[in-house]
Coordinates of N, CA and C in Angstrom, one line a residue:
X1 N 10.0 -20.0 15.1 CA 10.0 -18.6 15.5 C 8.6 -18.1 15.6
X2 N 8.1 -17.2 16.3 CA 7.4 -16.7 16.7 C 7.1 -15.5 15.9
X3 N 5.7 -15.0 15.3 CA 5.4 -13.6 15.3 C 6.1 -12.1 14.7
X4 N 6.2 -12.2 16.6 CA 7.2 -11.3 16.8 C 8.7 -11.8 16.5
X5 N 9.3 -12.1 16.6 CA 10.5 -12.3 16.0 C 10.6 -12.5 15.0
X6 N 9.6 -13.3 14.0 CA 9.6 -13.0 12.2 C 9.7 -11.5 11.8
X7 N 9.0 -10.9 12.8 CA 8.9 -9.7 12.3 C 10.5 -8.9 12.9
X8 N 10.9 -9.0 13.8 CA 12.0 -8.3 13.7 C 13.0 -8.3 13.0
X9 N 13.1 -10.1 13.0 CA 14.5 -10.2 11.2 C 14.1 -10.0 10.3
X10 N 12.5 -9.4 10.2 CA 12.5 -9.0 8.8 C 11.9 -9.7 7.7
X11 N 11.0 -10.7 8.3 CA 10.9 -12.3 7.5 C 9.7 -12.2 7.0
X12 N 8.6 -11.0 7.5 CA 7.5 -10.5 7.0 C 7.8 -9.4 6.1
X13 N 6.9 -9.5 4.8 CA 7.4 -8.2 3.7 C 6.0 -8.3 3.0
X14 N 5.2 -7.0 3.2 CA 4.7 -6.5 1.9 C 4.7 -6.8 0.6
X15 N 6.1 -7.1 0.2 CA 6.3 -7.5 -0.8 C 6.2 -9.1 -1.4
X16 N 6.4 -9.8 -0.4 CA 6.1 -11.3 -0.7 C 4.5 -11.9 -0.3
X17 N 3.7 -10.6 0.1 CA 2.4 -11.0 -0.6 C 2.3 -11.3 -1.3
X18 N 1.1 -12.1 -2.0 CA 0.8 -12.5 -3.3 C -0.5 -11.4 -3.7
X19 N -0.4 -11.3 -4.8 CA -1.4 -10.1 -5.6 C -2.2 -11.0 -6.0
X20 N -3.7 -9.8 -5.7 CA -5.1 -10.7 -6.3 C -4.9 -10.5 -7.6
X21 N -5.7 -11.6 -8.7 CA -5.7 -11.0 -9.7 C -6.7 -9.9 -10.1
X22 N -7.3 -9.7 -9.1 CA -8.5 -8.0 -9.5 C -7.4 -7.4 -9.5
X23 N -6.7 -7.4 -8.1 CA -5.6 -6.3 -8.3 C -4.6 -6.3 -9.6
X24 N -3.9 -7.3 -9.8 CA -3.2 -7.4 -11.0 C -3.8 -6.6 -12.2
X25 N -5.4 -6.8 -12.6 CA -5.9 -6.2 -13.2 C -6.1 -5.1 -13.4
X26 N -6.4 -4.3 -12.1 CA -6.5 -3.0 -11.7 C -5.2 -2.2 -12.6
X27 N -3.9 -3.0 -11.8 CA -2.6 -2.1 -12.1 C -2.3 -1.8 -13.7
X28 N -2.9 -3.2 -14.5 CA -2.7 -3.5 -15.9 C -3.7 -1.9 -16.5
X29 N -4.8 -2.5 -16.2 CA -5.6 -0.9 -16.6 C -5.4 0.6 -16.2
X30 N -4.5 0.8 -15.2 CA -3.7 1.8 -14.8 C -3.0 2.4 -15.8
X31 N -1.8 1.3 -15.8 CA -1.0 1.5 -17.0 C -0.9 1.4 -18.2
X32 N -2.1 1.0 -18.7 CA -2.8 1.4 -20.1 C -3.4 2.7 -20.2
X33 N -4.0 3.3 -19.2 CA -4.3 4.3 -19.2 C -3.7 5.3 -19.1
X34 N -2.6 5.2 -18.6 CA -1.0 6.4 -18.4 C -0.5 6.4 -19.9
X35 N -0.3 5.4 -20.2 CA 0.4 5.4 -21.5 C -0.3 5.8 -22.7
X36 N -1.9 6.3 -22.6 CA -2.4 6.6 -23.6 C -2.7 8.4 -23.1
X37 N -2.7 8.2 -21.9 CA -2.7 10.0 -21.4 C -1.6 10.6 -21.9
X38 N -0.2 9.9 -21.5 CA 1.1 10.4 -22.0 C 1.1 10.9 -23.7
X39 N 0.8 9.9 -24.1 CA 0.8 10.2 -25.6 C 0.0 11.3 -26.2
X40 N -0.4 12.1 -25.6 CA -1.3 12.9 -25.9 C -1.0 14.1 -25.4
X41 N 0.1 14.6 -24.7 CA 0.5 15.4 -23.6 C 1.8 16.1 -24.2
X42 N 1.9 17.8 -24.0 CA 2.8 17.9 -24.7 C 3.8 18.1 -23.0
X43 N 5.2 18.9 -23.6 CA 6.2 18.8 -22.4 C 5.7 19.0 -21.2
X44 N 5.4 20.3 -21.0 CA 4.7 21.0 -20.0 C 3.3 20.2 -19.4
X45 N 2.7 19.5 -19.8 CA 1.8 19.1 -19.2 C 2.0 18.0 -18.6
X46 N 2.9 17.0 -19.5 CA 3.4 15.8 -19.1 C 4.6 15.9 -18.1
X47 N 5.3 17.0 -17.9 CA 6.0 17.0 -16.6 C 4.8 17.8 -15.2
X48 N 3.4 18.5 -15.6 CA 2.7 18.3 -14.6 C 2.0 17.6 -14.4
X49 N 1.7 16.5 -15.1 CA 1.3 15.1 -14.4 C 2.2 14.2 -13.6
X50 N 3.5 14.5 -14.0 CA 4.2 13.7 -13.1 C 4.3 14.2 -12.1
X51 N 4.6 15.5 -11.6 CA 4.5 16.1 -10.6 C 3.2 15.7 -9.6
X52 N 2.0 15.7 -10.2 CA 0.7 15.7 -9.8 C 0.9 14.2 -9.2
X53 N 1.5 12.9 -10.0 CA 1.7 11.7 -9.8 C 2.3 11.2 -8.6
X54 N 3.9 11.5 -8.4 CA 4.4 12.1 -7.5 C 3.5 12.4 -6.0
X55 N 3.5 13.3 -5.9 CA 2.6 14.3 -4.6 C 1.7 12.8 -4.8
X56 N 0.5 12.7 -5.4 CA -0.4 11.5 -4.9 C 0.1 10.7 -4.6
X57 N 0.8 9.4 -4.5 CA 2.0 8.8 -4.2 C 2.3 9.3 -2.8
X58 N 3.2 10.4 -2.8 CA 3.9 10.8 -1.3 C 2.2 10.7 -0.6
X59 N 1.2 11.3 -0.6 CA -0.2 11.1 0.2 C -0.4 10.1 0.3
X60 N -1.1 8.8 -0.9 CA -0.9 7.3 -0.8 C -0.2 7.2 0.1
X61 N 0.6 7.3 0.0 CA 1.9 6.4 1.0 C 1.7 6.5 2.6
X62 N 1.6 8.3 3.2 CA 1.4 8.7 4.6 C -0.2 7.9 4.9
X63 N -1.3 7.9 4.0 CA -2.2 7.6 3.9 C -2.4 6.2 4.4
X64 N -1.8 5.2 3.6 CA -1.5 3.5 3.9 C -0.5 3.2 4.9
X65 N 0.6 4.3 5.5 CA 1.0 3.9 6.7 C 0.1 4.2 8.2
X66 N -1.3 5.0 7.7 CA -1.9 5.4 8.9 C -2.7 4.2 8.7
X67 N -3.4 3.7 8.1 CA -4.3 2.9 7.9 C -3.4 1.3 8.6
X68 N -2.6 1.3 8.1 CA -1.8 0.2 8.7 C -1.6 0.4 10.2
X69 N -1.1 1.5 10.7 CA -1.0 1.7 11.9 C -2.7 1.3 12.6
X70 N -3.1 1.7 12.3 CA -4.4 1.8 13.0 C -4.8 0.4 12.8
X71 N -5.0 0.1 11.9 CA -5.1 -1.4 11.9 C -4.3 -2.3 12.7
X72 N -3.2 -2.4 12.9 CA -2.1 -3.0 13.7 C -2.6 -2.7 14.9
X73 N -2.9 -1.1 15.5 CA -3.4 -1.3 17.2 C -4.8 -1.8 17.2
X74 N -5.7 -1.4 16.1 CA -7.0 -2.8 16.6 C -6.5 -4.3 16.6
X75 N -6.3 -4.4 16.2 CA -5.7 -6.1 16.2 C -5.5 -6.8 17.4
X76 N -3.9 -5.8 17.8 CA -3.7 -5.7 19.1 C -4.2 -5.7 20.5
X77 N -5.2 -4.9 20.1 CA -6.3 -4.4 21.1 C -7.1 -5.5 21.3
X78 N -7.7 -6.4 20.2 CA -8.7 -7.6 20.1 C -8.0 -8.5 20.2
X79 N -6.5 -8.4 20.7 CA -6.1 -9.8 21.2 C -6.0 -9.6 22.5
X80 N -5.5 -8.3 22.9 CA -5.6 -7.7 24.6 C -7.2 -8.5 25.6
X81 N -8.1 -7.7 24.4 CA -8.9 -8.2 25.3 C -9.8 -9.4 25.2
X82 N -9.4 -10.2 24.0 CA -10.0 -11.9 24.1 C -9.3 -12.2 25.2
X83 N -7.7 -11.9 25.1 CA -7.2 -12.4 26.3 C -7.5 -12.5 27.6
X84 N -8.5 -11.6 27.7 CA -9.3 -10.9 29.1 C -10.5 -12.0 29.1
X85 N -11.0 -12.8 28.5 CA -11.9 -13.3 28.2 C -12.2 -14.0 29.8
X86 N -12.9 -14.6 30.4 CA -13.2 -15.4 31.3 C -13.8 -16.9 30.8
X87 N -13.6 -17.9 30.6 CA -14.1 -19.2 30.4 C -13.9 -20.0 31.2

């Protein structure tokens, strides 16, 4: 199969990346750090951090679909025009 057709059944996923371990790390210290913020937080505050959490997330997200997009048509574009190449 080709590519493009991995990609239509679906056979490419984000999720069957493999994680760096910086990144692994990163997330580990994340959530060490939530969990010591939490504990410190009374109701009111700790349902506006989630809130706050939330909303970043929904931005992350529009955020990393643009960046993907954009990235996907350079790509595109630098195979358009190697293809142009003359040799």
């Amino acid at each position: 199969m080709n590519i493009i057709e991995e990609l239509f059944y679906g056979n490419i996923s984000v999720a069957d990346m493999k994680k760096s371990k910086k990144y692994k790390k990163a997330c580990e210290k994340e959530l060490e750090v939530y969990h010591k913020l939490k504990a410190t937080l009374n109701k009111e505050q700790d349902n506006l951090l989630e809130e706050f959490l939330e909303a970043n997330s929904n931005s992350a997200e529009i955020c990393e679909k643009n960046f993907f997009n954009y990235g996907f048509k350079v790509g595109l574009q630098i195979g358009i025009e190697s293809n142009k190449l003359n040799n």
